[in-house]
Structure formats: structure tokens, C-alpha cells
Amino acid sequence: HAIQEGESLMNDASGVVAFKVAVAAALTGVFSPTAALGDFLFTAIGGIVFGLILGYVIVRLRLFLRNHNLDEIPMLVVIQILTPIFIYLLCEIVNVSGILAVVAAGLIHSVARDKLEKTTTRLQMVTDNTWSVLSYVLNGLVFVLLGFLLPNVCRSLWQEDYFLAITAAALVITAILFAVRLGWTYLWHPKFEAPPRDLLSYIIPAEPAEPPVSRLRYAVIAATCGIH
């Protein structure tokens, strides 16, 4: 599950960046592989760099507020909610990927989680519940919008002469993604299945694990269930 969530973050972000480059090429009517690759790299790498920098700055700000006893619960919750919006808008203004910037900033926050979470139990409960509700609402909104838009898109494509070509291209791309994910998961299966080792595991023996899933079955399940 953690592997699929991490993969979906980078896949969705890089997919949106590639789509923006493709739309720009379609609108201008001019496509240069070299220029498109350069735009993609500038947008993607620039977004990651800006995200890391801004994420670090915001982490330092939150630590400063906590060290000076200014970490009131409502204010910190507002900062957490506004952080991805602020980073996204600022990066889009400088023409780099706001989505990849938000992902990079999230990675910074996850690395600094131990320092940031040394707060009251009440604050942790409020923030966890807030993000749980927001995540549920936003995910539901995305699927509702897809449900409204997808039928119209399918009807429009069905009337076009290139419907079969697009369908074939989609099937080929899906097969390639499946094969890459299958091969990658199969090769790295020992790493994925290796239990975490820490000092406590040497003192207290772990409970007997369930019978392991075969390597091929594990790879097939991960490749099939991965977010496309």
C-alpha cells in the first residue's frame, strides 16, 4: 500500500506536467522533442527544487513557532491547510510544476515529522482528523467530477475517426505500464518484503508471520492494483 501511494504521487505529478507540455505543443502547432524535453525537465526539476526549499522554510517556521510557545492549534491547522496551496500557487507563478513542488514539500515534512509531532496529543488528534476529512472530501469530489465528465468525453471520442487509434494507443500504454510495474516489483520483491529491523526486534521476537505470498503473485497483485 505504501509503495502504491508513493508511486501514485510521482506518477500523477509527472503525468500532469507531461500533459501541460503536450497541450502547449498542440496549441502552438509546433513540436520539438528537444524543446519539449527541455521544458519538461525545467518544469519538473524546478518544481522539485522549489518544493524542497519552500518545504524546508515552512518546517523551520513551524519549529520556530513551537519553540516560542506560539503553536496554537487553530493557527497550526490553518498553516497546514494553506501550505500546499501557497506552494502550488507560488511555483505556478514562476512557471515550474506546482504539483511536484507540493509532493517535494510533503517529503520534507515527512522527514521532519518526528520533530514536528513533538506536540500535544490534542493537536495531533485535531490535525489527523482535519486531514482525514479533507482527504475524504477531496477524493470524493475528484471521482464525482470524473463521473460527470467521462460520459461526455467517451461520447465525443466515439464520434471521431481516430477513436480506434486512441483506444489502441491507450491499451498499448496500459500494457507497457503493467509490464514495467510487474518487472520492477518482481525484481525488488526481497526489499519490499523484508521486515524492518530495529533494536526492539532483537529484544522482543516478532510474532509468526502469515505464509508469504509467492514472488510472482506479489508482483502481479502490485502491478494490477497500482494506481494508473
PDB file of C-alpha atoms in Angstrom:
ATOM      1  CA  HIS A   1       0.000   0.000   0.000  1.00  0.00           C
ATOM      2  CA  ALA A   2       2.787   2.429   0.886  1.00  0.00           C
ATOM      3  CA  ILE A   3       4.607   1.570  -2.349  1.00  0.00           C
ATOM      4  CA  GLN A   4       1.496   2.248  -4.433  1.00  0.00           C
ATOM      5  CA  GLU A   5       0.776   5.541  -2.661  1.00  0.00           C
ATOM      6  CA  GLY A   6       4.329   6.746  -3.193  1.00  0.00           C
ATOM      7  CA  GLU A   7       4.262   5.690  -6.827  1.00  0.00           C
ATOM      8  CA  SER A   8       0.929   7.421  -7.422  1.00  0.00           C
ATOM      9  CA  LEU A   9       2.262  10.715  -6.064  1.00  0.00           C
ATOM     10  CA  MET A  10       5.110  10.893  -8.551  1.00  0.00           C
ATOM     11  CA  ASN A  11       3.123   9.350 -11.421  1.00  0.00           C
ATOM     12  CA  ASP A  12       0.224  11.784 -11.084  1.00  0.00           C
ATOM     13  CA  ALA A  13       2.505  14.781 -10.718  1.00  0.00           C
ATOM     14  CA  SER A  14       4.805  13.905 -13.636  1.00  0.00           C
ATOM     15  CA  GLY A  15       1.763  12.953 -15.738  1.00  0.00           C
ATOM     16  CA  VAL A  16       0.204  16.382 -15.260  1.00  0.00           C
ATOM     17  CA  VAL A  17       3.496  18.067 -16.167  1.00  0.00           C
ATOM     18  CA  ALA A  18       3.790  15.974 -19.337  1.00  0.00           C
ATOM     19  CA  PHE A  19       0.172  16.777 -20.197  1.00  0.00           C
ATOM     20  CA  LYS A  20       0.828  20.534 -19.873  1.00  0.00           C
ATOM     21  CA  VAL A  21       3.796  20.236 -22.234  1.00  0.00           C
ATOM     22  CA  ALA A  22       1.649  18.263 -24.706  1.00  0.00           C
ATOM     23  CA  VAL A  23      -1.178  20.828 -24.564  1.00  0.00           C
ATOM     24  CA  ALA A  24       1.270  23.655 -25.200  1.00  0.00           C
ATOM     25  CA  ALA A  25       2.647  21.800 -28.233  1.00  0.00           C
ATOM     26  CA  ALA A  26      -0.877  21.134 -29.538  1.00  0.00           C
ATOM     27  CA  LEU A  27      -1.958  24.765 -29.187  1.00  0.00           C
ATOM     28  CA  THR A  28       1.141  26.173 -30.872  1.00  0.00           C
ATOM     29  CA  GLY A  29       1.171  23.522 -33.587  1.00  0.00           C
ATOM     30  CA  VAL A  30       4.929  23.186 -33.214  1.00  0.00           C
ATOM     31  CA  PHE A  31       6.545  20.197 -31.531  1.00  0.00           C
ATOM     32  CA  SER A  32      10.238  19.721 -30.991  1.00  0.00           C
ATOM     33  CA  PRO A  33      11.342  16.685 -28.976  1.00  0.00           C
ATOM     34  CA  THR A  34      14.387  18.555 -27.704  1.00  0.00           C
ATOM     35  CA  ALA A  35      12.401  21.618 -26.692  1.00  0.00           C
ATOM     36  CA  ALA A  36       9.636  19.501 -25.146  1.00  0.00           C
ATOM     37  CA  LEU A  37      12.175  17.505 -23.125  1.00  0.00           C
ATOM     38  CA  GLY A  38      13.848  20.721 -22.008  1.00  0.00           C
ATOM     39  CA  ASP A  39      10.511  22.233 -20.935  1.00  0.00           C
ATOM     40  CA  PHE A  40       9.583  19.061 -19.086  1.00  0.00           C
ATOM     41  CA  LEU A  41      12.904  18.885 -17.239  1.00  0.00           C
ATOM     42  CA  PHE A  42      12.819  22.588 -16.355  1.00  0.00           C
ATOM     43  CA  THR A  43       9.243  22.383 -15.101  1.00  0.00           C
ATOM     44  CA  ALA A  44       9.732  19.130 -13.198  1.00  0.00           C
ATOM     45  CA  ILE A  45      13.179  19.740 -11.689  1.00  0.00           C
ATOM     46  CA  GLY A  46      12.331  23.372 -10.955  1.00  0.00           C
ATOM     47  CA  GLY A  47       9.176  22.290  -9.146  1.00  0.00           C
ATOM     48  CA  ILE A  48      11.042  19.727  -7.061  1.00  0.00           C
ATOM     49  CA  VAL A  49      13.783  22.212  -6.104  1.00  0.00           C
ATOM     50  CA  PHE A  50      11.322  24.961  -5.214  1.00  0.00           C
ATOM     51  CA  GLY A  51       9.219  22.472  -3.254  1.00  0.00           C
ATOM     52  CA  LEU A  52      12.191  21.287  -1.220  1.00  0.00           C
ATOM     53  CA  ILE A  53      13.234  24.851  -0.421  1.00  0.00           C
ATOM     54  CA  LEU A  54       9.747  26.075   0.478  1.00  0.00           C
ATOM     55  CA  GLY A  55       9.007  22.910   2.448  1.00  0.00           C
ATOM     56  CA  TYR A  56      12.173  23.418   4.489  1.00  0.00           C
ATOM     57  CA  VAL A  57      11.306  27.068   5.144  1.00  0.00           C
ATOM     58  CA  ILE A  58       7.809  26.174   6.356  1.00  0.00           C
ATOM     59  CA  VAL A  59       9.163  23.401   8.582  1.00  0.00           C
ATOM     60  CA  ARG A  60      11.573  25.881  10.133  1.00  0.00           C
ATOM     61  CA  LEU A  61       8.697  28.331  10.631  1.00  0.00           C
ATOM     62  CA  ARG A  62       6.624  25.719  12.447  1.00  0.00           C
ATOM     63  CA  LEU A  63       9.575  24.769  14.643  1.00  0.00           C
ATOM     64  CA  PHE A  64      10.137  28.450  15.441  1.00  0.00           C
ATOM     65  CA  LEU A  65       6.509  28.867  16.484  1.00  0.00           C
ATOM     66  CA  ARG A  66       6.668  25.752  18.643  1.00  0.00           C
ATOM     67  CA  ASN A  67       9.916  26.753  20.342  1.00  0.00           C
ATOM     68  CA  HIS A  68       8.398  30.142  21.268  1.00  0.00           C
ATOM     69  CA  ASN A  69       5.130  28.598  22.517  1.00  0.00           C
ATOM     70  CA  LEU A  70       3.155  30.118  19.658  1.00  0.00           C
ATOM     71  CA  ASP A  71       1.864  26.830  18.314  1.00  0.00           C
ATOM     72  CA  GLU A  72      -1.830  27.368  18.924  1.00  0.00           C
ATOM     73  CA  ILE A  73      -3.964  24.610  17.479  1.00  0.00           C
ATOM     74  CA  PRO A  74      -6.189  26.720  15.154  1.00  0.00           C
ATOM     75  CA  MET A  75      -3.192  28.587  13.743  1.00  0.00           C
ATOM     76  CA  LEU A  76      -1.180  25.423  13.074  1.00  0.00           C
ATOM     77  CA  VAL A  77      -4.135  23.718  11.400  1.00  0.00           C
ATOM     78  CA  VAL A  78      -4.586  26.753   9.138  1.00  0.00           C
ATOM     79  CA  ILE A  79      -0.851  26.715   8.305  1.00  0.00           C
ATOM     80  CA  GLN A  80      -1.041  23.035   7.400  1.00  0.00           C
ATOM     81  CA  ILE A  81      -4.044  23.583   5.135  1.00  0.00           C
ATOM     82  CA  LEU A  82      -2.623  26.670   3.420  1.00  0.00           C
ATOM     83  CA  THR A  83       0.895  25.255   2.952  1.00  0.00           C
ATOM     84  CA  PRO A  84       0.190  23.147  -0.190  1.00  0.00           C
ATOM     85  CA  ILE A  85      -1.983  25.926  -1.690  1.00  0.00           C
ATOM     86  CA  PHE A  86       0.709  28.550  -1.094  1.00  0.00           C
ATOM     87  CA  ILE A  87       3.478  26.369  -2.526  1.00  0.00           C
ATOM     88  CA  TYR A  88       1.408  25.409  -5.580  1.00  0.00           C
ATOM     89  CA  LEU A  89       0.406  28.977  -6.473  1.00  0.00           C
ATOM     90  CA  LEU A  90       3.885  30.398  -5.913  1.00  0.00           C
ATOM     91  CA  CYS A  91       5.529  27.753  -8.113  1.00  0.00           C
ATOM     92  CA  GLU A  92       2.950  28.161 -10.875  1.00  0.00           C
ATOM     93  CA  ILE A  93       3.728  31.906 -10.922  1.00  0.00           C
ATOM     94  CA  VAL A  94       7.404  31.145 -11.677  1.00  0.00           C
ATOM     95  CA  ASN A  95       6.361  28.572 -14.323  1.00  0.00           C
ATOM     96  CA  VAL A  96       7.515  25.422 -12.560  1.00  0.00           C
ATOM     97  CA  SER A  97       5.399  22.459 -11.552  1.00  0.00           C
ATOM     98  CA  GLY A  98       3.299  23.305  -8.520  1.00  0.00           C
ATOM     99  CA  ILE A  99       2.202  19.680  -8.136  1.00  0.00           C
ATOM    100  CA  LEU A 100       5.735  18.301  -7.987  1.00  0.00           C
ATOM    101  CA  ALA A 101       6.630  21.143  -5.616  1.00  0.00           C
ATOM    102  CA  VAL A 102       3.840  20.144  -3.245  1.00  0.00           C
ATOM    103  CA  VAL A 103       4.972  16.498  -3.415  1.00  0.00           C
ATOM    104  CA  ALA A 104       8.566  17.505  -2.639  1.00  0.00           C
ATOM    105  CA  ALA A 105       7.438  19.712   0.242  1.00  0.00           C
ATOM    106  CA  GLY A 106       5.391  16.815   1.581  1.00  0.00           C
ATOM    107  CA  LEU A 107       8.504  14.647   1.559  1.00  0.00           C
ATOM    108  CA  ILE A 108      10.340  17.311   3.566  1.00  0.00           C
ATOM    109  CA  HIS A 109       7.517  17.372   6.095  1.00  0.00           C
ATOM    110  CA  SER A 110       7.555  13.572   6.354  1.00  0.00           C
ATOM    111  CA  VAL A 111      11.307  13.593   7.024  1.00  0.00           C
ATOM    112  CA  ALA A 112      10.849  16.218   9.748  1.00  0.00           C
ATOM    113  CA  ARG A 113       7.753  14.517  11.169  1.00  0.00           C
ATOM    114  CA  ASP A 114       9.489  13.403  14.380  1.00  0.00           C
ATOM    115  CA  LYS A 115      10.414  16.989  15.217  1.00  0.00           C
ATOM    116  CA  LEU A 116       7.081  18.438  14.184  1.00  0.00           C
ATOM    117  CA  GLU A 117       4.989  15.888  16.073  1.00  0.00           C
ATOM    118  CA  LYS A 118       6.501  16.601  19.476  1.00  0.00           C
ATOM    119  CA  THR A 119       3.338  18.453  20.356  1.00  0.00           C
ATOM    120  CA  THR A 120       0.264  17.869  22.447  1.00  0.00           C
ATOM    121  CA  THR A 121      -1.978  14.877  21.944  1.00  0.00           C
ATOM    122  CA  ARG A 122      -4.889  17.226  21.331  1.00  0.00           C
ATOM    123  CA  LEU A 123      -3.088  18.915  18.436  1.00  0.00           C
ATOM    124  CA  GLN A 124      -2.249  15.559  16.847  1.00  0.00           C
ATOM    125  CA  MET A 125      -5.854  14.442  17.115  1.00  0.00           C
ATOM    126  CA  VAL A 126      -7.179  17.685  15.614  1.00  0.00           C
ATOM    127  CA  THR A 127      -4.731  17.694  12.699  1.00  0.00           C
ATOM    128  CA  ASP A 128      -5.203  13.984  11.953  1.00  0.00           C
ATOM    129  CA  ASN A 129      -8.984  14.335  11.936  1.00  0.00           C
ATOM    130  CA  THR A 130      -8.838  17.504   9.843  1.00  0.00           C
ATOM    131  CA  TRP A 131      -6.686  15.923   7.154  1.00  0.00           C
ATOM    132  CA  SER A 132      -8.766  12.756   7.218  1.00  0.00           C
ATOM    133  CA  VAL A 133     -11.938  14.741   6.498  1.00  0.00           C
ATOM    134  CA  LEU A 134     -10.257  16.892   3.833  1.00  0.00           C
ATOM    135  CA  SER A 135      -8.775  13.861   2.104  1.00  0.00           C
ATOM    136  CA  TYR A 136     -12.146  12.108   2.095  1.00  0.00           C
ATOM    137  CA  VAL A 137     -13.978  15.158   0.693  1.00  0.00           C
ATOM    138  CA  LEU A 138     -11.378  15.927  -1.993  1.00  0.00           C
ATOM    139  CA  ASN A 139     -11.110  12.318  -3.143  1.00  0.00           C
ATOM    140  CA  GLY A 140     -14.890  12.091  -3.355  1.00  0.00           C
ATOM    141  CA  LEU A 141     -15.039  15.355  -5.304  1.00  0.00           C
ATOM    142  CA  VAL A 142     -12.490  14.087  -7.826  1.00  0.00           C
ATOM    143  CA  PHE A 143     -14.458  10.917  -8.517  1.00  0.00           C
ATOM    144  CA  VAL A 144     -17.739  12.846  -8.762  1.00  0.00           C
ATOM    145  CA  LEU A 145     -16.196  15.184 -11.346  1.00  0.00           C
ATOM    146  CA  LEU A 146     -14.825  12.214 -13.274  1.00  0.00           C
ATOM    147  CA  GLY A 147     -18.265  10.640 -13.238  1.00  0.00           C
ATOM    148  CA  PHE A 148     -19.777  13.781 -14.754  1.00  0.00           C
ATOM    149  CA  LEU A 149     -17.076  14.340 -17.383  1.00  0.00           C
ATOM    150  CA  LEU A 150     -16.217  10.820 -18.525  1.00  0.00           C
ATOM    151  CA  PRO A 151     -19.508  10.032 -20.338  1.00  0.00           C
ATOM    152  CA  ASN A 152     -19.288  13.222 -22.418  1.00  0.00           C
ATOM    153  CA  VAL A 153     -15.640  12.557 -23.252  1.00  0.00           C
ATOM    154  CA  CYS A 154     -16.418   8.988 -24.322  1.00  0.00           C
ATOM    155  CA  ARG A 155     -19.350  10.092 -26.488  1.00  0.00           C
ATOM    156  CA  SER A 156     -17.216  12.743 -28.165  1.00  0.00           C
ATOM    157  CA  LEU A 157     -14.384  10.309 -28.846  1.00  0.00           C
ATOM    158  CA  TRP A 158     -16.789   7.680 -30.198  1.00  0.00           C
ATOM    159  CA  GLN A 159     -17.826  10.067 -32.968  1.00  0.00           C
ATOM    160  CA  GLU A 160     -14.259  10.796 -34.073  1.00  0.00           C
ATOM    161  CA  ASP A 161     -12.427   8.931 -36.798  1.00  0.00           C
ATOM    162  CA  TYR A 162      -9.386   8.401 -34.582  1.00  0.00           C
ATOM    163  CA  PHE A 163     -11.347   6.605 -31.844  1.00  0.00           C
ATOM    164  CA  LEU A 164      -9.811   3.212 -32.675  1.00  0.00           C
ATOM    165  CA  ALA A 165      -6.309   4.685 -32.822  1.00  0.00           C
ATOM    166  CA  ILE A 166      -6.704   6.331 -29.417  1.00  0.00           C
ATOM    167  CA  THR A 167      -8.144   3.144 -27.925  1.00  0.00           C
ATOM    168  CA  ALA A 168      -5.261   1.085 -29.302  1.00  0.00           C
ATOM    169  CA  ALA A 169      -2.719   3.597 -28.002  1.00  0.00           C
ATOM    170  CA  ALA A 170      -4.341   3.523 -24.553  1.00  0.00           C
ATOM    171  CA  LEU A 171      -4.226  -0.280 -24.472  1.00  0.00           C
ATOM    172  CA  VAL A 172      -0.571  -0.328 -25.530  1.00  0.00           C
ATOM    173  CA  ILE A 173       0.388   2.252 -22.903  1.00  0.00           C
ATOM    174  CA  THR A 174      -1.529   0.332 -20.232  1.00  0.00           C
ATOM    175  CA  ALA A 175       0.231  -2.900 -21.210  1.00  0.00           C
ATOM    176  CA  ILE A 176       3.628  -1.201 -21.044  1.00  0.00           C
ATOM    177  CA  LEU A 177       2.855   0.281 -17.615  1.00  0.00           C
ATOM    178  CA  PHE A 178       1.710  -3.096 -16.362  1.00  0.00           C
ATOM    179  CA  ALA A 179       4.838  -4.811 -17.674  1.00  0.00           C
ATOM    180  CA  VAL A 180       7.192  -2.198 -16.185  1.00  0.00           C
ATOM    181  CA  ARG A 181       5.435  -2.294 -12.805  1.00  0.00           C
ATOM    182  CA  LEU A 182       5.397  -6.096 -12.853  1.00  0.00           C
ATOM    183  CA  GLY A 183       9.089  -6.374 -13.667  1.00  0.00           C
ATOM    184  CA  TRP A 184      10.120  -3.680 -11.183  1.00  0.00           C
ATOM    185  CA  THR A 185       8.101  -5.232  -8.325  1.00  0.00           C
ATOM    186  CA  TYR A 186       9.327  -8.734  -9.161  1.00  0.00           C
ATOM    187  CA  LEU A 187      12.990  -7.668  -9.131  1.00  0.00           C
ATOM    188  CA  TRP A 188      12.712  -5.701  -5.874  1.00  0.00           C
ATOM    189  CA  HIS A 189      10.436  -8.193  -4.108  1.00  0.00           C
ATOM    190  CA  PRO A 190      13.031  -9.132  -1.425  1.00  0.00           C
ATOM    191  CA  LYS A 191      13.379  -5.455  -0.461  1.00  0.00           C
ATOM    192  CA  PHE A 192       9.630  -4.910  -0.330  1.00  0.00           C
ATOM    193  CA  GLU A 193       9.017  -7.993   1.803  1.00  0.00           C
ATOM    194  CA  ALA A 194      11.993  -7.571   4.148  1.00  0.00           C
ATOM    195  CA  PRO A 195      10.721  -6.862   7.696  1.00  0.00           C
ATOM    196  CA  PRO A 196      12.002  -3.655   9.309  1.00  0.00           C
ATOM    197  CA  ARG A 197      14.834  -4.241  11.755  1.00  0.00           C
ATOM    198  CA  ASP A 198      15.396  -2.137  14.843  1.00  0.00           C
ATOM    199  CA  LEU A 199      16.799  -2.630  18.329  1.00  0.00           C
ATOM    200  CA  LEU A 200      13.439  -3.702  19.734  1.00  0.00           C
ATOM    201  CA  SER A 201      13.136  -6.536  17.217  1.00  0.00           C
ATOM    202  CA  TYR A 202      16.283  -8.145  18.638  1.00  0.00           C
ATOM    203  CA  ILE A 203      14.896  -7.996  22.187  1.00  0.00           C
ATOM    204  CA  ILE A 204      11.274  -8.975  21.576  1.00  0.00           C
ATOM    205  CA  PRO A 205      10.830 -11.659  18.900  1.00  0.00           C
ATOM    206  CA  ALA A 206       8.266 -10.825  16.266  1.00  0.00           C
ATOM    207  CA  GLU A 207       5.052 -12.807  16.096  1.00  0.00           C
ATOM    208  CA  PRO A 208       4.925 -15.571  13.496  1.00  0.00           C
ATOM    209  CA  ALA A 209       4.064 -14.031  10.163  1.00  0.00           C
ATOM    210  CA  GLU A 210       1.426 -15.299   7.807  1.00  0.00           C
ATOM    211  CA  PRO A 211       2.596 -17.563   4.984  1.00  0.00           C
ATOM    212  CA  PRO A 212       4.356 -15.309   2.465  1.00  0.00           C
ATOM    213  CA  VAL A 213       2.828 -14.646  -0.922  1.00  0.00           C
ATOM    214  CA  SER A 214       4.825 -16.017  -3.818  1.00  0.00           C
ATOM    215  CA  ARG A 215       7.094 -13.593  -5.606  1.00  0.00           C
ATOM    216  CA  LEU A 216       5.196 -13.743  -8.896  1.00  0.00           C
ATOM    217  CA  ARG A 217       1.785 -13.409  -7.234  1.00  0.00           C
ATOM    218  CA  TYR A 218       3.026 -10.429  -5.208  1.00  0.00           C
ATOM    219  CA  ALA A 219       4.253  -8.733  -8.382  1.00  0.00           C
ATOM    220  CA  VAL A 220       1.013  -9.433 -10.271  1.00  0.00           C
ATOM    221  CA  ILE A 221      -1.121  -8.042  -7.435  1.00  0.00           C
ATOM    222  CA  ALA A 222       1.027  -4.905  -7.133  1.00  0.00           C
ATOM    223  CA  ALA A 223       1.026  -4.367 -10.893  1.00  0.00           C
ATOM    224  CA  THR A 224      -2.736  -4.844 -11.163  1.00  0.00           C
ATOM    225  CA  CYS A 225      -3.702  -2.732  -8.156  1.00  0.00           C
ATOM    226  CA  GLY A 226      -1.308   0.123  -8.866  1.00  0.00           C
ATOM    227  CA  ILE A 227      -2.933   3.492  -9.479  1.00  0.00           C
ATOM    228  CA  HIS A 228      -2.916   4.253 -13.222  1.00  0.00           C
TER     229      HIS A 228
END
